[in-house]
Tab-separated table of C-alpha atoms and ligand atoms in Angstrom:
chain	number	residue	atom	x	y	z
T	1	MET	CA	-18.979	5.789	37.708
T	2	LYS	CA	-20.174	3.500	40.083
T	3	PHE	CA	-22.800	0.793	40.057
T	4	TYR	CA	-24.414	-1.869	42.071
T	5	THR	CA	-25.411	-5.600	41.083
T	6	VAL	CA	-27.663	-8.023	43.035
T	7	LEU	CA	-26.458	-11.704	43.013
T	8	ALA	CA	-29.788	-13.162	44.597
T	9	ASN	CA	-28.647	-17.207	45.062
T	10	PHE	CA	-31.695	-19.343	46.001
T	11	ASP	CA	-30.672	-22.777	47.694
T	12	MET	CA	-34.398	-24.278	47.898
T	13	ALA	CA	-35.242	-27.567	48.483
T	14	SER	CA	-37.356	-28.639	45.319
T	15	SER	CA	-34.562	-26.050	43.182
T	16	SER	CA	-31.845	-23.915	42.926
T	17	GLU	CA	-31.655	-20.485	41.015
T	18	ARG	CA	-29.133	-17.594	40.761
T	19	GLU	CA	-29.951	-14.210	39.604
T	20	VAL	CA	-27.970	-10.986	39.252
T	21	LYS	CA	-29.190	-7.528	37.745
T	22	THR	CA	-26.880	-4.717	37.564
T	23	PHE	CA	-28.143	-1.011	38.618
T	24	LEU	CA	-27.169	2.770	37.470
T	25	LYS	CA	-28.800	3.445	41.393
T	26	GLN	CA	-28.287	1.800	44.709
T	27	GLU	CA	-31.671	2.493	45.974
T	28	ASN	CA	-33.070	0.524	43.353
T	29	ALA	CA	-30.631	-2.480	43.889
T	30	ASN	CA	-31.689	-2.614	47.505
T	31	LYS	CA	-35.555	-1.984	46.679
T	32	PHE	CA	-34.824	-5.692	44.030
T	33	ALA	CA	-32.682	-7.307	47.383
T	34	GLU	CA	-35.952	-6.729	49.438
T	35	GLU	CA	-38.431	-8.251	46.402
T	36	LYS	CA	-35.913	-11.489	46.135
T	37	TRP	CA	-35.824	-11.377	49.913
T	38	LYS	CA	-39.433	-11.308	50.135
T	39	GLU	CA	-39.761	-13.996	47.066
T	40	PHE	CA	-37.793	-16.027	49.948
T	41	LEU	CA	-39.441	-15.383	52.558
T	42	ASP	CA	-43.070	-16.316	50.466
T	43	CYS	CA	-41.738	-19.420	49.373
T	44	ILE	CA	-40.714	-21.488	52.428
T	45	PRO	CA	-43.045	-23.046	54.663
T	46	ARG	CA	-44.644	-22.041	57.978
T	47	GLY	CA	-45.024	-18.422	56.682
T	48	GLY	CA	-41.932	-17.630	55.835
T	49	ALA	CA	-40.805	-18.710	59.548
T	50	LEU	CA	-36.640	-18.570	59.373
T	51	ASP	CA	-34.162	-20.446	61.550
T	52	GLU	CA	-33.164	-17.518	63.642
T	53	GLU	CA	-29.053	-18.517	64.391
T	54	PHE	CA	-29.130	-18.994	60.420
T	55	SER	CA	-30.284	-16.046	59.271
T	56	ASP	CA	-28.848	-12.740	59.436
T	57	TYR	CA	-29.367	-8.698	58.286
T	58	LYS	CA	-27.134	-6.549	56.997
T	59	GLU	CA	-27.091	-2.972	55.790
T	60	GLN	CA	-23.388	-1.782	55.286
T	61	ASP	CA	-22.483	1.823	53.737
T	62	GLU	CA	-26.031	1.562	52.254
T	63	LEU	CA	-25.643	-2.239	50.738
T	64	LEU	CA	-27.820	-4.888	52.024
T	65	TYR	CA	-27.156	-8.115	52.852
T	66	PHE	CA	-29.396	-11.343	53.579
T	67	TYR	CA	-29.066	-14.736	54.097
T	68	GLY	CA	-31.754	-16.441	55.273
T	69	THR	CA	-32.117	-20.537	56.314
T	70	SER	CA	-35.515	-21.788	56.635
T	71	GLU	CA	-36.789	-23.242	60.281
T	72	ASP	CA	-37.056	-26.761	58.244
T	73	GLY	CA	-33.556	-25.984	57.869
T	74	GLU	CA	-33.622	-27.322	53.270
T	75	ASN	CA	-34.486	-23.939	52.195
T	76	PHE	CA	-31.855	-21.339	52.132
T	77	ALA	CA	-30.582	-17.833	50.189
T	78	THR	CA	-27.605	-15.364	50.526
T	79	ILE	CA	-29.463	-12.131	48.677
T	80	SER	CA	-26.515	-9.698	48.502
T	81	VAL	CA	-25.700	-5.956	47.066
T	82	PHE	CA	-22.665	-4.755	45.553
T	83	GLU	CA	-21.014	-1.804	44.656
T	84	ASP	CA	-18.534	-1.454	41.935
T	85	THR	CA	-17.489	0.237	39.003
T	86	PHE	CA	-16.426	-0.433	35.454
T	87	ALA	CA	-12.902	-2.969	34.803
T	88	ASP	CA	-11.991	-0.715	31.620
T	89	GLU	CA	-13.244	3.385	33.225
T	90	GLU	CA	-9.706	4.397	34.133
T	91	GLN	CA	-8.148	2.692	30.740
T	92	GLU	CA	-10.951	5.041	29.008
T	93	LYS	CA	-10.513	8.329	31.330
T	94	LYS	CA	-6.969	8.574	30.262
T	95	GLU	CA	-7.415	7.703	26.469
T	96	ASN	CA	-9.690	11.004	27.160
T	97	ASP	CA	-6.687	12.996	28.934
T	98	PHE	CA	-5.446	13.988	26.103
T	99	VAL	CA	-5.344	17.431	23.943
T	100	TYR	CA	-4.380	18.076	20.405
T	101	LEU	CA	-2.817	21.820	19.200
T	102	CYS	CA	-2.057	22.462	15.711
T	103	ASN	CA	1.873	23.330	15.918
T	104	GLU	CA	1.175	26.678	13.688
T	105	CYS	CA	-1.682	28.422	15.729
T	106	ASP	CA	-1.835	27.028	18.949
T	107	GLU	CA	-5.218	26.172	18.053
T	108	LEU	CA	-6.492	23.818	21.068
T	109	TYR	CA	-8.785	20.247	19.594
T	110	GLU	CA	-10.495	18.676	22.567
T	111	ASP	CA	-11.131	15.637	19.927
T	112	GLU	CA	-8.255	13.570	18.124
T	113	THR	CA	-8.098	16.080	14.872
T	114	GLU	CA	-5.073	15.447	11.960
T	115	VAL	CA	-5.701	18.764	10.353
T	116	CYS	CA	-6.665	22.338	11.459
T	117	ASP	CA	-9.209	23.968	11.136
T	118	ARG	CA	-8.519	27.064	11.159
T	119	CYS	CA	-5.151	27.534	9.718
T	120	PRO	CA	-5.121	24.876	8.341
T	121	SER	CA	-1.836	22.810	9.250
T	122	GLU	CA	-1.660	19.312	9.044
T	123	SER	CA	0.860	19.377	12.038
T	124	ILE	CA	-0.711	18.580	15.267
T	125	ARG	CA	0.794	17.738	18.616
T	126	VAL	CA	-0.550	15.278	21.476
T	127	VAL	CA	-0.243	16.866	24.752
T	128	SER	CA	-2.199	15.462	27.822
T	129	ARG	CA	-3.620	17.981	30.198
T	130	GLY	CA	-1.927	17.414	33.298
T	131	ASP	CA	0.961	19.001	31.316
T	132	MET	CA	-1.061	21.763	30.019
T	133	GLY	CA	-1.993	22.033	33.739
T	134	MET	CA	-5.824	21.430	33.027
T	135	PHE	CA	-8.038	18.606	34.761
Y	201	ZN	ZN1	-3.306	26.424	13.231
């Protein structure tokens, strides 16, 4: 499962602030990034005037990236949206990749079990879905 992280780094003349927020939906992450960008523009002097040479705006694979330097060169902001997946997700998937089969009657169980409800045998074998041709 994908998720979207927004990193907003404000290095202002008066203070520094760093904010990290994670979203399930890309549109919400982009929206938050835009809000933070607007917040930066509202904070800097001369009505949000930027030093264009040291400011940047990019949209790559629908992920927003802002880099801003105020015209007076004293306020900076970096706001970026990243797409990511959970580091332990693959591991979790692998663990769910098995089914449980009764050795007596071949009843199939999706969840781990030690006894068969059908026959009732206590002889259960673990088989990977790949080996069974099911994915
Ligand atoms: Zn059985």
